[in-house]
CSV table of C-alpha atoms and ligand atoms in Angstrom, one decimal:
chain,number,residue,atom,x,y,z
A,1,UNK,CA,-5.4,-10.8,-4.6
A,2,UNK,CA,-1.6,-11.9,-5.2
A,3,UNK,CA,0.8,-9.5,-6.3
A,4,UNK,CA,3.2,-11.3,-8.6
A,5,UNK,CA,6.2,-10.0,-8.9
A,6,UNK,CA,7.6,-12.6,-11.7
A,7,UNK,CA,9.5,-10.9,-14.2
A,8,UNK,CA,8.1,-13.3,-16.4
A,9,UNK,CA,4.9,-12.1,-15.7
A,10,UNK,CA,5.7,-8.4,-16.3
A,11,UNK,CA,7.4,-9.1,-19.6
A,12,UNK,CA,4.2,-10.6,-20.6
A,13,UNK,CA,1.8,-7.7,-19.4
A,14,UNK,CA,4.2,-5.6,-21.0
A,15,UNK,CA,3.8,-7.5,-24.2
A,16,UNK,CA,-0.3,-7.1,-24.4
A,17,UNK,CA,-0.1,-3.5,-23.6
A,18,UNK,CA,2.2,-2.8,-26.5
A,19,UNK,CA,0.1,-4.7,-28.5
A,20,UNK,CA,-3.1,-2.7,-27.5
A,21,UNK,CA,-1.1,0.4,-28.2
A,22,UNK,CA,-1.4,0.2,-31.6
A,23,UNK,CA,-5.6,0.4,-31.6
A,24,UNK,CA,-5.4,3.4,-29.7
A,25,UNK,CA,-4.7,7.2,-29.6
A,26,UNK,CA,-4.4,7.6,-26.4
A,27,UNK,CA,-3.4,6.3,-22.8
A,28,UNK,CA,-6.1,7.0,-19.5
A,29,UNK,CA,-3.3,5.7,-17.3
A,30,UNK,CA,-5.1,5.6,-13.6
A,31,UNK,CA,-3.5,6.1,-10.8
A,32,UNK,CA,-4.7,5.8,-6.9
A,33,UNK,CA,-4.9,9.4,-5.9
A,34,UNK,CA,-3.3,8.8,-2.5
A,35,UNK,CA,0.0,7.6,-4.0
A,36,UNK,CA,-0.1,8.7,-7.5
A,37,UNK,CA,3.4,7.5,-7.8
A,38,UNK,CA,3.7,4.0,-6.2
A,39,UNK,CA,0.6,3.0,-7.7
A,40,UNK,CA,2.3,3.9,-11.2
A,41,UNK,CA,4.5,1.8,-13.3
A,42,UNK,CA,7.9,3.3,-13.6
A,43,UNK,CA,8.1,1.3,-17.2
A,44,UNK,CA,5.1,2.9,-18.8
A,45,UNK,CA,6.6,5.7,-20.1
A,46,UNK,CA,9.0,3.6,-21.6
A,47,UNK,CA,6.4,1.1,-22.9
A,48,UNK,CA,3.8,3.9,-24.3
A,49,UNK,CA,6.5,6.0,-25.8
A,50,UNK,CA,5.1,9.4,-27.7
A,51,UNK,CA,1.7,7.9,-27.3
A,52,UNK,CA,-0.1,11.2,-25.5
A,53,UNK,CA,-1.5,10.4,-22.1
A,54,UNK,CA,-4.3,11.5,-19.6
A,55,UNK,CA,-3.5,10.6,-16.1
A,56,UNK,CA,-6.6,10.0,-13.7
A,57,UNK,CA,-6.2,10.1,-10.4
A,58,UNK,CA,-8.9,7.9,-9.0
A,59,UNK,CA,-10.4,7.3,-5.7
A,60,UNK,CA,-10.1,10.8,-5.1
A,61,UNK,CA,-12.7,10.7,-2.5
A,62,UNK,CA,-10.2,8.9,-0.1
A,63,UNK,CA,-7.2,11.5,-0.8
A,64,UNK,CA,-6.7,14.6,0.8
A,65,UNK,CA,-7.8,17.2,-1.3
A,66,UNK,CA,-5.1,19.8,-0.6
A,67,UNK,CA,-2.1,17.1,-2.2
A,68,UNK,CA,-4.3,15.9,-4.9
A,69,UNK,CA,-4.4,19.9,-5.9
A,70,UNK,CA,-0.9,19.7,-5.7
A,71,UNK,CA,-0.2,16.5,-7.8
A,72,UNK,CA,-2.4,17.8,-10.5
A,73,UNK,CA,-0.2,20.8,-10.5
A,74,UNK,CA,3.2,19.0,-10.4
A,75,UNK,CA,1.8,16.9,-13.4
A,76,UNK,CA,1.0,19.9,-14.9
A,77,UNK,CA,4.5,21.5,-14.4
A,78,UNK,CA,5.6,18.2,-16.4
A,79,UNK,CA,3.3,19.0,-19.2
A,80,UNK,CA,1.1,16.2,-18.4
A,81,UNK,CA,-3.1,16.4,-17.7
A,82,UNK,CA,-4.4,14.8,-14.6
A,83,UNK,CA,-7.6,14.7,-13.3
A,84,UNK,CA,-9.1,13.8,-10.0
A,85,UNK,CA,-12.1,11.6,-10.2
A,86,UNK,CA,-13.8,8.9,-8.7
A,87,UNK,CA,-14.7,6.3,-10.7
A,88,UNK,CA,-17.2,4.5,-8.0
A,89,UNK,CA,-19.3,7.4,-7.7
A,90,UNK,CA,-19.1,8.2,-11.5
A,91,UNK,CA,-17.3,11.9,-10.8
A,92,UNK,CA,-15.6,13.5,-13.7
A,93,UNK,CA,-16.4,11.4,-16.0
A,94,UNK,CA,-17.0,14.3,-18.4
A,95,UNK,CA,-14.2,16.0,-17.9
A,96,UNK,CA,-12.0,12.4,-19.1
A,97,UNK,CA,-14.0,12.7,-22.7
A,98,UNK,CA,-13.4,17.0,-22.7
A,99,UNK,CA,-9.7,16.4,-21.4
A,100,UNK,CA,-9.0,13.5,-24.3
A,101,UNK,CA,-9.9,15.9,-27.1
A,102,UNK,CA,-7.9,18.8,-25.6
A,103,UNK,CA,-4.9,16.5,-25.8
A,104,UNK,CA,-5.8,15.4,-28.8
A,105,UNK,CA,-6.5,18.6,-30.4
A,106,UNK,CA,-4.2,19.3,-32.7
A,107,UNK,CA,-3.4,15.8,-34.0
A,108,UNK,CA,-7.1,16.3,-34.6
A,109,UNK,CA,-7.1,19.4,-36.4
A,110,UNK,CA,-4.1,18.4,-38.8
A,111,UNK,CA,-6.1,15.0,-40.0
A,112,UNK,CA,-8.7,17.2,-40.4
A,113,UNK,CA,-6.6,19.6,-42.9
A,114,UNK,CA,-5.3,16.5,-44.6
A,115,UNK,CA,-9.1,15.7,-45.7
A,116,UNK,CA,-9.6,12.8,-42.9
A,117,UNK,CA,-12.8,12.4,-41.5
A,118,UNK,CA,-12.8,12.6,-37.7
A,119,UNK,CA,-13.4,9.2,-35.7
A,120,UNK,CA,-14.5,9.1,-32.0
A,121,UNK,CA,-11.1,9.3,-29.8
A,122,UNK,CA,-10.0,6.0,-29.4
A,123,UNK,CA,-8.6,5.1,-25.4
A,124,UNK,CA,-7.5,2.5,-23.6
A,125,UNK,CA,-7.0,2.2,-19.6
A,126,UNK,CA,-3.7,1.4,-18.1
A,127,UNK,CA,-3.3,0.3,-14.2
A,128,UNK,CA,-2.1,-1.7,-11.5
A,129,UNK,CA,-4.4,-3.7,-10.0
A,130,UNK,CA,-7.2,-3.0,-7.7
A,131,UNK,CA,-6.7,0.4,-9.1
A,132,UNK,CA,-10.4,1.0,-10.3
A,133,UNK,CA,-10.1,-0.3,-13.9
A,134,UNK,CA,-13.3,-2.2,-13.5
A,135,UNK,CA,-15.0,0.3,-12.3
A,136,UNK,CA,-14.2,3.1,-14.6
A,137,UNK,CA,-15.0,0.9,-17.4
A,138,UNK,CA,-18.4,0.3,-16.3
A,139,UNK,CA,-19.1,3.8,-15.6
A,140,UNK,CA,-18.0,4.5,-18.6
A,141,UNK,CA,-20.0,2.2,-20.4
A,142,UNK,CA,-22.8,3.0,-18.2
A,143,UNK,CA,-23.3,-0.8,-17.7
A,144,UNK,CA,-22.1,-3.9,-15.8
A,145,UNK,CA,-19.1,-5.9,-18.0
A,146,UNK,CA,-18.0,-8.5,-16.6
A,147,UNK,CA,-14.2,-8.0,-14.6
A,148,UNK,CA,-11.6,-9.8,-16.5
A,149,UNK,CA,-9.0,-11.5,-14.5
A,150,UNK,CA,-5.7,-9.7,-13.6
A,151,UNK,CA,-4.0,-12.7,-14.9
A,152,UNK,CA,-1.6,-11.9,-18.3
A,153,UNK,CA,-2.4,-14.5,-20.8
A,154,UNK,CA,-5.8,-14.2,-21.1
A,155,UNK,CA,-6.9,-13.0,-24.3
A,156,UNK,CA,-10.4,-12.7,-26.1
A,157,UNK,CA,-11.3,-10.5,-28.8
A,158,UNK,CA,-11.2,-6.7,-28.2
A,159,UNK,CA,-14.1,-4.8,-28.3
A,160,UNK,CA,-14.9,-1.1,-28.1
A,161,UNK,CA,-17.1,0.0,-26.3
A,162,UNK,CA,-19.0,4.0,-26.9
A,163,UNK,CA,-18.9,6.5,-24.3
A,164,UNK,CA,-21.2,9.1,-26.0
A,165,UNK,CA,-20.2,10.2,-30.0
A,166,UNK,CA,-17.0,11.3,-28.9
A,167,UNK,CA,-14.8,8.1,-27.8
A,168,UNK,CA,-14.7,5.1,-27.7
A,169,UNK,CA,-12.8,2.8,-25.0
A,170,UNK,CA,-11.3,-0.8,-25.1
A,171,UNK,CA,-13.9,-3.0,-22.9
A,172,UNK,CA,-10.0,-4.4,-21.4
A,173,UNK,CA,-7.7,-2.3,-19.2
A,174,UNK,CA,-4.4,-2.6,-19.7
A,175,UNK,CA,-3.0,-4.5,-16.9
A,176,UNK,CA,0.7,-3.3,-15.6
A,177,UNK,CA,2.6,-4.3,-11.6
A,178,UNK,CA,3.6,-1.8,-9.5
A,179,UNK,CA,7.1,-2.1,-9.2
A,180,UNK,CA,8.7,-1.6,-5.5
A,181,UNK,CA,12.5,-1.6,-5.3
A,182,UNK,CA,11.8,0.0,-1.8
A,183,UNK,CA,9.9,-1.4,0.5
A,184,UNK,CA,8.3,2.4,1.4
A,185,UNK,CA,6.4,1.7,-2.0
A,186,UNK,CA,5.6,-1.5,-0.6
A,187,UNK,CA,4.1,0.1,2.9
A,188,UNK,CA,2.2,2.5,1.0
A,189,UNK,CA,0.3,0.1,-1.5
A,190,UNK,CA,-0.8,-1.9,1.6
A,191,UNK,CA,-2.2,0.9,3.4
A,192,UNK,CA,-4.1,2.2,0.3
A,193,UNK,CA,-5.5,-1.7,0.0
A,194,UNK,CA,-3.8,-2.1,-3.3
A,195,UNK,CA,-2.3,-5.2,-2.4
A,196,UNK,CA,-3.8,-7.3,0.9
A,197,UNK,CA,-2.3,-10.5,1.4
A,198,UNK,CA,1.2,-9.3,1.5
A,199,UNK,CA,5.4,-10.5,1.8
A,200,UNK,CA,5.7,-7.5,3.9
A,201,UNK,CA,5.5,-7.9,7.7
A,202,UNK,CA,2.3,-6.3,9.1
A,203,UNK,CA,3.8,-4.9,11.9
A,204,UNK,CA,6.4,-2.8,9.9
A,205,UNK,CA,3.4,-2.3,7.8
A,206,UNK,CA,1.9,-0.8,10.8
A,207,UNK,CA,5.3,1.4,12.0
A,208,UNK,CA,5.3,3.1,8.7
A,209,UNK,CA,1.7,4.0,8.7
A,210,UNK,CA,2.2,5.6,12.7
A,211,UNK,CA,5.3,7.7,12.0
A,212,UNK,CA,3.8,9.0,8.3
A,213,UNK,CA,0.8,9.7,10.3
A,214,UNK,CA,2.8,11.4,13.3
A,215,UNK,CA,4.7,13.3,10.7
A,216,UNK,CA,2.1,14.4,8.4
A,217,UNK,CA,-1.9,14.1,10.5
A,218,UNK,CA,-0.6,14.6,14.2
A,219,UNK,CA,-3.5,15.7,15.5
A,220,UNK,CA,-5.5,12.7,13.5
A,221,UNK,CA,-3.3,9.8,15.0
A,222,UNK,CA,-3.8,12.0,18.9
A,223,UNK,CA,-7.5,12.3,18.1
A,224,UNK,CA,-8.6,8.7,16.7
A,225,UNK,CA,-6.4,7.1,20.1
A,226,UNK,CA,-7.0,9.5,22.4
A,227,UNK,CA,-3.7,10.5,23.1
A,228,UNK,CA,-2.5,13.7,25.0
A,229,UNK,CA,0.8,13.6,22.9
A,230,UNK,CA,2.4,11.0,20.9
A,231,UNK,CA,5.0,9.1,22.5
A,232,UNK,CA,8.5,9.4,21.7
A,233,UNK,CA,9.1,5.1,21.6
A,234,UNK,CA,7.1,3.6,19.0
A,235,UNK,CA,6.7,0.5,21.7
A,236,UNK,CA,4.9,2.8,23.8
A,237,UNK,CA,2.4,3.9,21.2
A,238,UNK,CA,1.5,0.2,20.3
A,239,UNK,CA,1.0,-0.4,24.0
A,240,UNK,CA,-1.1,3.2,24.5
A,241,UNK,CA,-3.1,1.5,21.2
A,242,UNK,CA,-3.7,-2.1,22.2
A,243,UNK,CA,-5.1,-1.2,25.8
A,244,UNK,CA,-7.3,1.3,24.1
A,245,UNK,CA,-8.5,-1.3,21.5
A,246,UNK,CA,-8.3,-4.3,23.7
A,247,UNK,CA,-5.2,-6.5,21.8
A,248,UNK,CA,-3.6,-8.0,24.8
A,249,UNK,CA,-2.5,-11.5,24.8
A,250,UNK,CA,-2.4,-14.0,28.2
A,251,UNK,CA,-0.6,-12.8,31.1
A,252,UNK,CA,-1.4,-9.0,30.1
A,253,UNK,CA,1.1,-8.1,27.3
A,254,UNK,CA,0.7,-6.3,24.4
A,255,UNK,CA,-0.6,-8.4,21.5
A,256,UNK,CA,1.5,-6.7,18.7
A,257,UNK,CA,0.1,-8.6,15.4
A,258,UNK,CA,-3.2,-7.8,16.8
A,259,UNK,CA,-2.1,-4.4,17.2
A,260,UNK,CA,-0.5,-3.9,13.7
A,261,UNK,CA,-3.8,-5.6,11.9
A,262,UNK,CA,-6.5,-2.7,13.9
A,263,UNK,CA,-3.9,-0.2,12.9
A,264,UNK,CA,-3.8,-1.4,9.3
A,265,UNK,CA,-7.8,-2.0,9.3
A,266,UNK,CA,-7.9,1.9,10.5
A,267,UNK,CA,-5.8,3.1,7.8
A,268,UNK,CA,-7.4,1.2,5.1
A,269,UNK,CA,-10.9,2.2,6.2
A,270,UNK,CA,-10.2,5.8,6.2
A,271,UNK,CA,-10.6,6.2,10.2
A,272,UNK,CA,-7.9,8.8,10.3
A,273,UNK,CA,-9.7,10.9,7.4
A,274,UNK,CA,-8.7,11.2,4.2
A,275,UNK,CA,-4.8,10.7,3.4
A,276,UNK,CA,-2.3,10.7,0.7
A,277,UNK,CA,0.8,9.0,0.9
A,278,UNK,CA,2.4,10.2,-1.8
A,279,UNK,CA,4.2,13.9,-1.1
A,280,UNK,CA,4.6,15.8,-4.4
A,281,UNK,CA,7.9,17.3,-2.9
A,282,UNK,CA,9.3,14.2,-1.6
A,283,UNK,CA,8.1,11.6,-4.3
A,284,UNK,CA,8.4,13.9,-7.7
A,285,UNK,CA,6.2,13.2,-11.0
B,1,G4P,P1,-9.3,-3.1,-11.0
B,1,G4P,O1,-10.2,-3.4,-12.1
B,1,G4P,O2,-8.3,-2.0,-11.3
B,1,G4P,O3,-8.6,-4.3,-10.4
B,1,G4P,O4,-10.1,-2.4,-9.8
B,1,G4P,P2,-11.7,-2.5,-9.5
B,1,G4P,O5,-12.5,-1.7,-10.5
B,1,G4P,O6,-12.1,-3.9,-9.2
B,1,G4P,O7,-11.8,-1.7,-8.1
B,1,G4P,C1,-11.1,-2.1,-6.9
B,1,G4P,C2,-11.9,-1.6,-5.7
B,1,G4P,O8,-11.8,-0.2,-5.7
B,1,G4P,C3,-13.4,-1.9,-5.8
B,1,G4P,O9,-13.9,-2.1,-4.4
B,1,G4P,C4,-14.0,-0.6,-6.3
B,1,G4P,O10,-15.3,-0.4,-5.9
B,1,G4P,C5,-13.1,0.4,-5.6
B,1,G4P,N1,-13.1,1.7,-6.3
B,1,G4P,C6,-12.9,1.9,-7.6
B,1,G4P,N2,-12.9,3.2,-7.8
B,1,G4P,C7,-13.1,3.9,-6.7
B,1,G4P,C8,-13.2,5.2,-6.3
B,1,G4P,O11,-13.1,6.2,-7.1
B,1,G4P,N3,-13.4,5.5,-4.9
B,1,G4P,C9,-13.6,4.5,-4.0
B,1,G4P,N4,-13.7,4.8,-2.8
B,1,G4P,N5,-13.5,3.2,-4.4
B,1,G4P,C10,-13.2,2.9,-5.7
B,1,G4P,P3,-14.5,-3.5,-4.0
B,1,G4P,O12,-15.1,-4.2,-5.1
B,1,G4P,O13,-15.2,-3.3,-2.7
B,1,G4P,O14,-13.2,-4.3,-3.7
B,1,G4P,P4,-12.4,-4.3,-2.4
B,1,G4P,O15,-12.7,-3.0,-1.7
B,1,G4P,O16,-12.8,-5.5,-1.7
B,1,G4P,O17,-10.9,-4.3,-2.9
């Protein structure tokens, strides 16, 4: 998948959400639980307005469960519900329909007082791509719909689809860019598999993931390459790696692309256990 970073493009996707906006009460913006802030869009806010959202933090399963605590907690400190699920395994999907209606409550309750009848919730799912929209959906629907492209501009009739009595969901995610100004952003949504053929270089790719690793999972990065300590020279470390793994070109020298890509595979395949690259301290709600 192609990450497009036209601003045509985004003024488009911008265009069909706020048009989808309209049919709905309320936003399940999903999130990847290992960077629940560079797999965001810093424009949603700005594009959903006062429109109440529930944030789902999905693919929990690969996060580490100690910061995905903490993210729901600093979401919380903002006033805003999130939830930890994982959409592939179908986990928490009750607690999306019991957390909508909570939000919703007292919106709810005053229809209700005005003599309205009350209507299933009505939701719609907001993400960047890759992000699990799919999945969720068909979890959700408890059936197989078909994936729509991530390509703006196509457009079919909406449908709704019932999860139980209680809400009903557009069969059509919402489709919105992550935006990277930094390349850190960039790093993190390759690592995470969010975006695979990439403009960044794989062996900076690489660096980043080593010293977030030596910084944050020491002892994962000394156990997974059998090291005694890390070394101080990042050089070093690709050499310690590619005569472990076997990435050496003719005449004996370190193969460094080869290096990088079988220290990107590790990350993305969660051989160092599960990670989150995201730091509620350092990368605030
Ligand atoms: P999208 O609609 O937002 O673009 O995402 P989609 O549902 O297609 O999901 C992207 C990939 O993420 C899929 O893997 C899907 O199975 C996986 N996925 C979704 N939710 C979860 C989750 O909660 N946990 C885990 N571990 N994986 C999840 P895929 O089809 O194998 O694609 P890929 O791995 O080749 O990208």
């Amino acid at each position: 998948m192609t990450i497009q970073w036209f601003p045509g493009h985004m003024a488009k996707a911008r265009r069909e959400v706020t048009e989808k906006l309209k049919l709905v009460d309320i936003i399940f913006e999903l999130v990847d639980a290992r960077i629940p802030i560079s797999s965001s869009n810093p424009m949603l806010q700005d594009i959903i307005q006062q429109k109440p959202r529930l944030i789902l933090l999905n693919k929990a399963d690969m996060a580490d469960q100690r910061l995905t605590k903490k993210w729901i907690e600093a979401y919380e400190d903002r006033g805003l519900k999130a939830l930890a699920i994982n959409a592939q395994a179908g986990n928490g999907m009750k607690e999306i329909v019991k957390a909508a209606q909570e939000i919703l409550h007292e919106k709810r309750e005053r229809q209700k007082a005005k003599g309205l009848k009350p209507r299933p919730v009505r939701a719609m799912i907001i993400g960047i791509p890759n992000v699990g929209k799919s999945t969720l959906i068909n979890r959700l629907a408890k059936k197989n719909i078909a994936k729509t492209g991530n390509t703006p501009g196509v457009t079919r009739a909406q449908q709704w689809i019932k999860v139980g009595k209680e809400l009903e969901l557009l069969d059509t995610p919402g489709i919105l860019w992550p935006k990277f100004e930094d390349p850190e952003t960039g790093y993190k949504l390759a690592l995470t598999g969010a975006i695979k053929d990439t403009l960044l270089n794989m062996q900076d790719i690489a660096v980043f993931g080593l010293r977030y690793l030596e910084e944050n999972y020491p002892d994962r990065l000394m156990e997974r390459y059998e090291l005694s300590e890390i070394p101080d020279d990042i050089d070093h470390l690709f050499d310690h790696i590619a005569s472990q793994r076997g990435c050496i070109a003719q005449g004996g020298d370190t193969d460094y692309d080869k290096t990088a890509d079988v220290i990107v595979k590790d990350l993305r395949t969660q051989k160092f256990g599960t990670i989150t690259f995201d730091l509620p301290d350092k990368d605030p709600v």
